[in-house]
Amino acid sequence: MPPPLQTPTVVTQRAAIRDRIIEARRSGLRVGIVPTMGALHAGHLSLVQASTEQCDRTVVSIFVNPTQFLPGEDYQRYPRTIDGDLAKLAQLDVDAVFAPTVQELYRPQHSTFVEPPTVASGWEGVHRPGHFRGVVTVVVKLFHAMPADLAFLGQKDYQQARVVEQVVEELDIPIQIQVCPTVRESDGLAMSSRNAYLNANQRRQALGLVTALRTARDLVQRGQREVQLLKDAMHSTLEQHGIRRFDYATLVHPLTMDELQRVEDSAVAIVAAHVGNTRLIDNLCVDVDR
Ligand code: AMP
């Protein structure tokens, strides 16, 4: 490993990170932020790298946001690896890490939530009711605490990125959103902090998600346009990988996220499936060659 550039400064107070960013911008520097829940992997680090390439200062936030987890989900056991995360960020040119406590970000009787936009209503919105309400609320709070020029998000959470883009536009939040490509393991599995939950057998089964997406993409490229048939092929691919429970596997419009009947030009194949007790999501952009 190359020697550390510099261990980022850890800031836990909202006012302190806000002042730091405002001061940097006042002196003419361009500031990028990368909001995360920690347990950093190469997918997160690619966002950090995109920010360090395009901005003078990069701030990474690490906050496991309780309001976006549903009762019974993995909030308590979500991996928290702050020391390892800081060591990884020390290899990159990160100015500061904003790592607030829950009490710092949410007041004791917090009761204000932001109603998510229409693009949040399907898919994750159906299968994790309330999830996007928590995401949108924390994103607005984080964007207030970190008033940067740019925010870097991952395509891995495609619907979340669309939701955040819509919120920023409709609530006039002065920040530019940049969505960066999904980083995958060498066999294609999308990197995710939740992959740490998988045992060896489940890790093999998890490949069913990306294989289903690639099956749909390959069929489209070979001329198949009927979404029902593409869905059937995705479903059988999941089943062939031993995945018996999936929430959805289909093709949607890239902006509205409405399910398509036919693929006319561009589409996004999306999937959410349960592997053991772990729920995984993935997606792939599918373009029709003309
Ligand atoms: P999370 O820590 O899961 O909330 O993710 C923080 C950010 O990293 C989000 O914008 C995610 O979309 C992004 N991200 C997560 N996994 C990946 C990946 N495999 N490739 C690219 N971005 C990712």
mmCIF file of C-alpha atoms and ligand atoms in Angstrom:
data_model
loop_
_atom_site.group_PDB
_atom_site.id
_atom_site.type_symbol
_atom_site.label_atom_id
_atom_site.label_comp_id
_atom_site.label_asym_id
_atom_site.label_seq_id
_atom_site.Cartn_x
_atom_site.Cartn_y
_atom_site.Cartn_z
ATOM 1 C CA MET A 1 0.000 0.000 0.000
ATOM 2 C CA PRO A 2 1.329 3.477 -0.782
ATOM 3 C CA PRO A 3 1.988 5.723 2.224
ATOM 4 C CA PRO A 4 -1.070 7.602 3.476
ATOM 5 C CA LEU A 5 -1.606 11.006 1.928
ATOM 6 C CA GLN A 6 -3.219 12.354 5.064
ATOM 7 C CA THR A 7 -5.746 10.981 7.513
ATOM 8 C CA PRO A 8 -8.900 13.035 6.971
ATOM 9 C CA THR A 9 -10.073 15.271 9.771
ATOM 10 C CA VAL A 10 -13.150 13.795 11.458
ATOM 11 C CA VAL A 11 -15.884 16.349 12.085
ATOM 12 C CA THR A 12 -18.893 15.365 14.171
ATOM 13 C CA GLN A 13 -20.747 18.701 14.488
ATOM 14 C CA ARG A 14 -23.130 19.981 11.798
ATOM 15 C CA ALA A 15 -22.121 23.600 12.305
ATOM 16 C CA ALA A 16 -18.408 22.771 12.057
ATOM 17 C CA ILE A 17 -18.634 20.892 8.739
ATOM 18 C CA ARG A 18 -20.906 23.570 7.330
ATOM 19 C CA ASP A 19 -18.471 26.363 8.284
ATOM 20 C CA ARG A 20 -15.552 24.399 6.839
ATOM 21 C CA ILE A 21 -17.303 23.950 3.487
ATOM 22 C CA ILE A 22 -18.599 27.523 3.318
ATOM 23 C CA GLU A 23 -15.124 28.839 4.078
ATOM 24 C CA ALA A 24 -13.519 26.673 1.386
ATOM 25 C CA ARG A 25 -16.057 27.840 -1.189
ATOM 26 C CA ARG A 26 -15.653 31.459 -0.151
ATOM 27 C CA SER A 27 -11.959 31.180 -0.936
ATOM 28 C CA GLY A 28 -12.845 29.972 -4.433
ATOM 29 C CA LEU A 29 -12.454 26.215 -3.941
ATOM 30 C CA ARG A 30 -14.832 23.701 -5.480
ATOM 31 C CA VAL A 31 -16.182 21.252 -2.898
ATOM 32 C CA GLY A 32 -17.524 17.743 -3.545
ATOM 33 C CA ILE A 33 -19.352 15.520 -1.064
ATOM 34 C CA VAL A 34 -19.846 11.769 -0.987
ATOM 35 C CA PRO A 35 -22.672 10.730 1.360
ATOM 36 C CA THR A 36 -22.302 7.132 2.632
ATOM 37 C CA MET A 37 -23.319 4.835 5.451
ATOM 38 C CA GLY A 38 -19.713 3.646 5.866
ATOM 39 C CA ALA A 39 -18.366 0.083 5.594
ATOM 40 C CA LEU A 40 -16.566 1.543 2.624
ATOM 41 C CA HIS A 41 -15.679 -0.599 -0.380
ATOM 42 C CA ALA A 42 -14.281 0.095 -3.848
ATOM 43 C CA GLY A 43 -17.704 1.329 -5.011
ATOM 44 C CA HIS A 44 -17.696 4.119 -2.431
ATOM 45 C CA LEU A 45 -14.035 4.852 -3.110
ATOM 46 C CA SER A 46 -14.755 5.318 -6.827
ATOM 47 C CA LEU A 47 -17.160 8.121 -5.876
ATOM 48 C CA VAL A 48 -14.488 9.651 -3.658
ATOM 49 C CA GLN A 49 -12.023 9.444 -6.512
ATOM 50 C CA ALA A 50 -14.472 11.089 -8.924
ATOM 51 C CA SER A 51 -14.838 13.900 -6.406
ATOM 52 C CA THR A 52 -11.103 14.348 -5.789
ATOM 53 C CA GLU A 53 -10.554 14.499 -9.551
ATOM 54 C CA GLN A 54 -13.189 17.158 -10.131
ATOM 55 C CA CYS A 55 -13.092 19.146 -6.908
ATOM 56 C CA ASP A 56 -10.483 20.925 -4.786
ATOM 57 C CA ARG A 57 -11.918 19.583 -1.523
ATOM 58 C CA THR A 58 -13.762 16.340 -0.877
ATOM 59 C CA VAL A 59 -15.879 15.630 2.188
ATOM 60 C CA VAL A 60 -17.183 12.106 2.848
ATOM 61 C CA SER A 61 -20.079 11.659 5.232
ATOM 62 C CA ILE A 62 -20.494 8.443 7.188
ATOM 63 C CA PHE A 63 -23.871 8.103 8.861
ATOM 64 C CA VAL A 64 -26.054 5.026 9.248
ATOM 65 C CA ASN A 65 -29.385 6.788 8.995
ATOM 66 C CA PRO A 66 -31.975 5.182 11.295
ATOM 67 C CA THR A 67 -34.993 6.755 9.573
ATOM 68 C CA GLN A 68 -34.423 4.910 6.287
ATOM 69 C CA PHE A 69 -34.493 1.446 7.866
ATOM 70 C CA LEU A 70 -37.836 -0.252 8.370
ATOM 71 C CA PRO A 71 -38.656 -2.065 11.621
ATOM 72 C CA GLY A 72 -37.083 -5.526 11.366
ATOM 73 C CA GLU A 73 -34.417 -4.432 8.881
ATOM 74 C CA ASP A 74 -30.671 -4.494 9.569
ATOM 75 C CA TYR A 75 -30.163 -1.074 11.222
ATOM 76 C CA GLN A 76 -28.664 -2.574 14.396
ATOM 77 C CA ARG A 77 -26.343 -5.026 12.668
ATOM 78 C CA TYR A 78 -25.404 -2.808 9.694
ATOM 79 C CA PRO A 79 -21.567 -2.966 9.536
ATOM 80 C CA ARG A 80 -19.875 -0.042 11.321
ATOM 81 C CA THR A 81 -16.156 0.050 10.525
ATOM 82 C CA ILE A 82 -15.094 3.665 11.070
ATOM 83 C CA ASP A 83 -11.389 2.955 11.713
ATOM 84 C CA GLY A 84 -11.056 0.864 8.558
ATOM 85 C CA ASP A 85 -13.042 3.471 6.626
ATOM 86 C CA LEU A 86 -10.697 6.268 7.740
ATOM 87 C CA ALA A 87 -7.652 4.177 6.784
ATOM 88 C CA LYS A 88 -9.089 3.687 3.282
ATOM 89 C CA LEU A 89 -9.890 7.379 2.918
ATOM 90 C CA ALA A 90 -6.354 8.263 4.056
ATOM 91 C CA GLN A 91 -5.149 6.781 0.766
ATOM 92 C CA LEU A 92 -7.228 9.315 -1.149
ATOM 93 C CA ASP A 93 -7.170 13.066 -1.045
ATOM 94 C CA VAL A 94 -10.077 13.526 1.373
ATOM 95 C CA ASP A 95 -10.241 16.759 3.318
ATOM 96 C CA ALA A 96 -12.745 15.766 6.009
ATOM 97 C CA VAL A 97 -15.110 13.040 7.128
ATOM 98 C CA PHE A 98 -18.437 14.147 8.554
ATOM 99 C CA ALA A 99 -19.470 11.465 11.029
ATOM 100 C CA PRO A 100 -22.281 12.810 13.208
ATOM 101 C CA THR A 101 -24.037 10.832 15.917
ATOM 102 C CA VAL A 102 -27.759 10.190 15.525
ATOM 103 C CA GLN A 103 -28.381 12.783 18.273
ATOM 104 C CA GLU A 104 -26.334 15.373 16.379
ATOM 105 C CA LEU A 105 -28.391 15.008 13.212
ATOM 106 C CA TYR A 106 -31.839 14.329 14.713
ATOM 107 C CA ARG A 107 -33.225 16.290 17.644
ATOM 108 C CA PRO A 108 -34.880 14.159 20.353
ATOM 109 C CA GLN A 109 -38.468 14.716 19.198
ATOM 110 C CA HIS A 110 -37.698 14.917 15.465
ATOM 111 C CA SER A 111 -40.990 14.896 13.572
ATOM 112 C CA THR A 112 -40.388 16.631 10.220
ATOM 113 C CA PHE A 113 -40.100 14.411 7.143
ATOM 114 C CA VAL A 114 -39.860 15.236 3.464
ATOM 115 C CA GLU A 115 -42.475 13.575 1.243
ATOM 116 C CA PRO A 116 -40.583 11.731 -1.523
ATOM 117 C CA PRO A 117 -41.296 12.504 -5.215
ATOM 118 C CA THR A 118 -43.338 10.308 -7.585
ATOM 119 C CA VAL A 119 -40.254 8.478 -8.838
ATOM 120 C CA ALA A 120 -39.953 7.010 -5.324
ATOM 121 C CA SER A 121 -43.362 5.355 -5.387
ATOM 122 C CA GLY A 122 -42.611 2.091 -7.225
ATOM 123 C CA TRP A 123 -40.057 -0.704 -6.634
ATOM 124 C CA GLU A 124 -38.090 0.103 -3.458
ATOM 125 C CA GLY A 125 -40.946 2.430 -2.500
ATOM 126 C CA VAL A 126 -43.360 -0.517 -2.550
ATOM 127 C CA HIS A 127 -41.119 -3.125 -0.974
ATOM 128 C CA ARG A 128 -39.558 -0.847 1.651
ATOM 129 C CA PRO A 129 -42.432 1.488 2.512
ATOM 130 C CA GLY A 130 -41.090 4.537 4.343
ATOM 131 C CA HIS A 131 -37.516 3.917 3.184
ATOM 132 C CA PHE A 132 -37.360 6.830 0.744
ATOM 133 C CA ARG A 133 -39.039 9.145 3.247
ATOM 134 C CA GLY A 134 -36.042 8.541 5.499
ATOM 135 C CA VAL A 135 -33.563 8.809 2.619
ATOM 136 C CA VAL A 136 -34.999 12.076 1.327
ATOM 137 C CA THR A 137 -35.164 13.573 4.808
ATOM 138 C CA VAL A 138 -31.555 12.721 5.631
ATOM 139 C CA VAL A 139 -30.349 13.849 2.202
ATOM 140 C CA VAL A 140 -31.943 17.266 2.703
ATOM 141 C CA LYS A 141 -30.361 17.477 6.177
ATOM 142 C CA LEU A 142 -26.956 16.374 4.851
ATOM 143 C CA PHE A 143 -27.108 18.834 1.956
ATOM 144 C CA HIS A 144 -27.839 21.600 4.462
ATOM 145 C CA ALA A 145 -24.957 20.540 6.687
ATOM 146 C CA MET A 146 -22.645 20.145 3.672
ATOM 147 C CA PRO A 147 -23.508 22.937 1.205
ATOM 148 C CA ALA A 148 -21.114 21.733 -1.501
ATOM 149 C CA ASP A 149 -20.883 22.352 -5.256
ATOM 150 C CA LEU A 150 -21.326 18.705 -6.180
ATOM 151 C CA ALA A 151 -22.635 15.496 -4.616
ATOM 152 C CA PHE A 152 -21.456 12.132 -5.949
ATOM 153 C CA LEU A 153 -23.915 9.210 -5.894
ATOM 154 C CA GLY A 154 -23.696 5.646 -7.220
ATOM 155 C CA GLN A 155 -25.747 4.149 -10.018
ATOM 156 C CA LYS A 156 -25.849 0.992 -7.859
ATOM 157 C CA ASP A 157 -28.859 2.580 -6.142
ATOM 158 C CA TYR A 158 -30.471 3.741 -9.359
ATOM 159 C CA GLN A 159 -33.881 4.640 -7.983
ATOM 160 C CA GLN A 160 -32.313 6.449 -5.019
ATOM 161 C CA ALA A 161 -30.208 8.546 -7.409
ATOM 162 C CA ARG A 162 -33.304 9.441 -9.443
ATOM 163 C CA VAL A 163 -35.150 10.332 -6.247
ATOM 164 C CA VAL A 164 -32.338 12.576 -5.045
ATOM 165 C CA GLU A 165 -32.049 14.258 -8.471
ATOM 166 C CA GLN A 166 -35.762 15.001 -8.375
ATOM 167 C CA VAL A 167 -35.665 16.326 -4.804
ATOM 168 C CA VAL A 168 -32.740 18.637 -5.565
ATOM 169 C CA GLU A 169 -34.519 19.964 -8.635
ATOM 170 C CA GLU A 170 -37.979 20.353 -7.122
ATOM 171 C CA LEU A 171 -36.851 21.766 -3.767
ATOM 172 C CA ASP A 172 -34.331 24.118 -5.447
ATOM 173 C CA ILE A 173 -31.348 22.792 -3.530
ATOM 174 C CA PRO A 174 -28.259 24.449 -5.047
ATOM 175 C CA ILE A 175 -26.079 21.359 -5.507
ATOM 176 C CA GLN A 176 -25.155 19.453 -8.637
ATOM 177 C CA ILE A 177 -25.715 15.683 -8.578
ATOM 178 C CA GLN A 178 -23.316 13.405 -10.362
ATOM 179 C CA VAL A 179 -24.173 9.724 -10.711
ATOM 180 C CA CYS A 180 -21.150 7.409 -11.081
ATOM 181 C CA PRO A 181 -21.063 3.878 -12.554
ATOM 182 C CA THR A 182 -21.581 0.760 -10.435
ATOM 183 C CA VAL A 183 -18.348 -0.903 -9.341
ATOM 184 C CA ARG A 184 -18.469 -4.700 -9.484
ATOM 185 C CA GLU A 185 -16.438 -7.625 -8.196
ATOM 186 C CA SER A 186 -14.483 -9.442 -10.924
ATOM 187 C CA ASP A 187 -17.322 -11.949 -11.377
ATOM 188 C CA GLY A 188 -19.890 -9.161 -11.805
ATOM 189 C CA LEU A 189 -21.509 -8.967 -8.365
ATOM 190 C CA ALA A 190 -22.236 -5.326 -7.570
ATOM 191 C CA MET A 191 -20.203 -4.224 -4.561
ATOM 192 C CA SER A 192 -22.365 -3.602 -1.511
ATOM 193 C CA SER A 193 -21.740 -3.301 2.210
ATOM 194 C CA ARG A 194 -24.450 -5.979 2.598
ATOM 195 C CA ASN A 195 -22.386 -8.539 0.640
ATOM 196 C CA ALA A 196 -20.553 -9.035 3.962
ATOM 197 C CA TYR A 197 -23.662 -10.896 5.205
ATOM 198 C CA LEU A 198 -23.359 -13.616 2.518
ATOM 199 C CA ASN A 199 -21.831 -17.063 3.141
ATOM 200 C CA ALA A 200 -20.005 -18.871 0.314
ATOM 201 C CA ASN A 201 -23.131 -20.539 -1.054
ATOM 202 C CA GLN A 202 -25.165 -17.336 -0.883
ATOM 203 C CA ARG A 203 -22.306 -15.469 -2.544
ATOM 204 C CA ARG A 204 -22.698 -17.841 -5.541
ATOM 205 C CA GLN A 205 -26.477 -17.412 -5.541
ATOM 206 C CA ALA A 206 -26.078 -13.626 -5.467
ATOM 207 C CA LEU A 207 -24.567 -13.788 -8.955
ATOM 208 C CA GLY A 208 -28.119 -14.508 -10.105
ATOM 209 C CA LEU A 209 -28.897 -10.780 -9.907
ATOM 210 C CA VAL A 210 -26.254 -9.539 -12.333
ATOM 211 C CA THR A 211 -26.757 -12.595 -14.542
ATOM 212 C CA ALA A 212 -30.486 -11.835 -14.796
ATOM 213 C CA LEU A 213 -29.703 -8.220 -15.726
ATOM 214 C CA ARG A 214 -27.170 -9.297 -18.345
ATOM 215 C CA THR A 215 -29.621 -11.841 -19.753
ATOM 216 C CA ALA A 216 -32.162 -9.063 -20.278
ATOM 217 C CA ARG A 217 -29.551 -6.776 -21.830
ATOM 218 C CA ASP A 218 -28.304 -9.505 -24.195
ATOM 219 C CA LEU A 219 -31.848 -10.395 -25.285
ATOM 220 C CA VAL A 220 -32.601 -6.726 -26.004
ATOM 221 C CA GLN A 221 -29.400 -6.464 -28.015
ATOM 222 C CA ARG A 222 -30.468 -9.522 -30.003
ATOM 223 C CA GLY A 223 -33.780 -7.833 -30.833
ATOM 224 C CA GLN A 224 -36.218 -8.852 -28.096
ATOM 225 C CA ARG A 225 -38.445 -5.889 -27.225
ATOM 226 C CA GLU A 226 -41.299 -7.436 -25.228
ATOM 227 C CA VAL A 227 -40.804 -6.711 -21.548
ATOM 228 C CA GLN A 228 -43.007 -9.644 -20.462
ATOM 229 C CA LEU A 229 -40.647 -12.060 -22.228
ATOM 230 C CA LEU A 230 -37.589 -10.268 -20.848
ATOM 231 C CA LYS A 231 -39.059 -10.510 -17.358
ATOM 232 C CA ASP A 232 -39.720 -14.229 -17.812
ATOM 233 C CA ALA A 233 -36.065 -14.705 -18.789
ATOM 234 C CA MET A 234 -34.864 -12.695 -15.767
ATOM 235 C CA HIS A 235 -37.115 -14.681 -13.435
ATOM 236 C CA SER A 236 -35.839 -18.030 -14.721
ATOM 237 C CA THR A 237 -32.237 -16.840 -14.406
ATOM 238 C CA LEU A 238 -32.852 -15.964 -10.761
ATOM 239 C CA GLU A 239 -34.474 -19.351 -10.166
ATOM 240 C CA GLN A 240 -31.562 -21.157 -11.872
ATOM 241 C CA HIS A 241 -29.287 -19.518 -9.301
ATOM 242 C CA GLY A 242 -31.398 -20.895 -6.461
ATOM 243 C CA ILE A 243 -33.051 -17.538 -5.736
ATOM 244 C CA ARG A 244 -36.623 -18.286 -4.750
ATOM 245 C CA ARG A 245 -37.663 -14.903 -3.378
ATOM 246 C CA PHE A 246 -37.403 -11.757 -5.411
ATOM 247 C CA ASP A 247 -39.315 -8.496 -5.101
ATOM 248 C CA TYR A 248 -39.024 -7.417 -8.729
ATOM 249 C CA ALA A 249 -37.019 -8.050 -11.887
ATOM 250 C CA THR A 250 -38.111 -5.925 -14.814
ATOM 251 C CA LEU A 251 -37.305 -3.082 -17.200
ATOM 252 C CA VAL A 252 -38.206 0.535 -16.546
ATOM 253 C CA HIS A 253 -37.999 3.957 -18.137
ATOM 254 C CA PRO A 254 -34.667 5.552 -17.124
ATOM 255 C CA LEU A 255 -36.252 8.810 -15.909
ATOM 256 C CA THR A 256 -39.777 8.018 -14.701
ATOM 257 C CA MET A 257 -38.954 4.468 -13.581
ATOM 258 C CA ASP A 258 -42.352 3.373 -14.895
ATOM 259 C CA GLU A 259 -42.378 -0.232 -16.039
ATOM 260 C CA LEU A 260 -42.123 -0.555 -19.813
ATOM 261 C CA GLN A 261 -44.278 -2.735 -22.048
ATOM 262 C CA ARG A 262 -41.753 -2.642 -24.866
ATOM 263 C CA VAL A 263 -38.135 -1.478 -24.982
ATOM 264 C CA GLU A 264 -38.073 1.244 -27.618
ATOM 265 C CA ASP A 265 -34.753 3.024 -26.999
ATOM 266 C CA SER A 266 -33.198 3.153 -23.545
ATOM 267 C CA ALA A 267 -34.305 1.244 -20.475
ATOM 268 C CA VAL A 268 -32.948 0.195 -17.117
ATOM 269 C CA ALA A 269 -33.163 -3.412 -16.007
ATOM 270 C CA ILE A 270 -33.714 -3.497 -12.240
ATOM 271 C CA VAL A 271 -33.768 -6.334 -9.746
ATOM 272 C CA ALA A 272 -34.277 -6.826 -6.004
ATOM 273 C CA ALA A 273 -33.924 -10.311 -4.538
ATOM 274 C CA HIS A 274 -33.493 -12.080 -1.238
ATOM 275 C CA VAL A 275 -30.447 -14.316 -0.817
ATOM 276 C CA GLY A 276 -30.799 -16.030 2.543
ATOM 277 C CA ASN A 277 -31.769 -13.207 4.868
ATOM 278 C CA THR A 278 -29.987 -10.590 2.784
ATOM 279 C CA ARG A 279 -31.879 -8.365 0.386
ATOM 280 C CA LEU A 280 -29.795 -7.272 -2.601
ATOM 281 C CA ILE A 281 -30.525 -4.815 -5.428
ATOM 282 C CA ASP A 282 -28.818 -4.184 -8.747
ATOM 283 C CA ASN A 283 -29.510 -2.582 -12.132
ATOM 284 C CA LEU A 284 -28.086 -2.251 -15.623
ATOM 285 C CA CYS A 285 -28.718 0.312 -18.353
ATOM 286 C CA VAL A 286 -29.923 -1.285 -21.559
ATOM 287 C CA ASP A 287 -29.689 0.612 -24.827
ATOM 288 C CA VAL A 288 -31.221 -0.344 -28.123
ATOM 289 C CA ASP A 289 -28.676 -0.046 -30.944
ATOM 290 C CA ARG A 290 -30.158 1.779 -33.862
HETATM 291 P P1 AMP B 1 -24.365 3.460 1.001
HETATM 292 O O1 AMP B 1 -23.189 3.522 1.915
HETATM 293 O O2 AMP B 1 -24.784 2.063 0.666
HETATM 294 O O3 AMP B 1 -25.503 4.346 1.436
HETATM 295 O O4 AMP B 1 -23.872 4.074 -0.372
HETATM 296 C C1 AMP B 1 -23.323 5.352 -0.443
HETATM 297 C C2 AMP B 1 -23.164 5.725 -1.897
HETATM 298 O O5 AMP B 1 -22.309 4.794 -2.549
HETATM 299 C C3 AMP B 1 -24.504 5.696 -2.658
HETATM 300 O O6 AMP B 1 -24.559 6.804 -3.546
HETATM 301 C C4 AMP B 1 -24.415 4.386 -3.393
HETATM 302 O O7 AMP B 1 -25.184 4.367 -4.570
HETATM 303 C C5 AMP B 1 -22.940 4.309 -3.705
HETATM 304 N N1 AMP B 1 -22.537 2.924 -3.975
HETATM 305 C C6 AMP B 1 -22.808 1.834 -3.218
HETATM 306 N N2 AMP B 1 -22.317 0.720 -3.814
HETATM 307 C C7 AMP B 1 -21.748 1.133 -4.977
HETATM 308 C C8 AMP B 1 -21.091 0.455 -6.058
HETATM 309 N N3 AMP B 1 -20.928 -0.871 -6.056
HETATM 310 N N4 AMP B 1 -20.645 1.191 -7.097
HETATM 311 C C9 AMP B 1 -20.808 2.544 -7.116
HETATM 312 N N5 AMP B 1 -21.421 3.241 -6.131
HETATM 313 C C10 AMP B 1 -21.886 2.543 -5.077
#
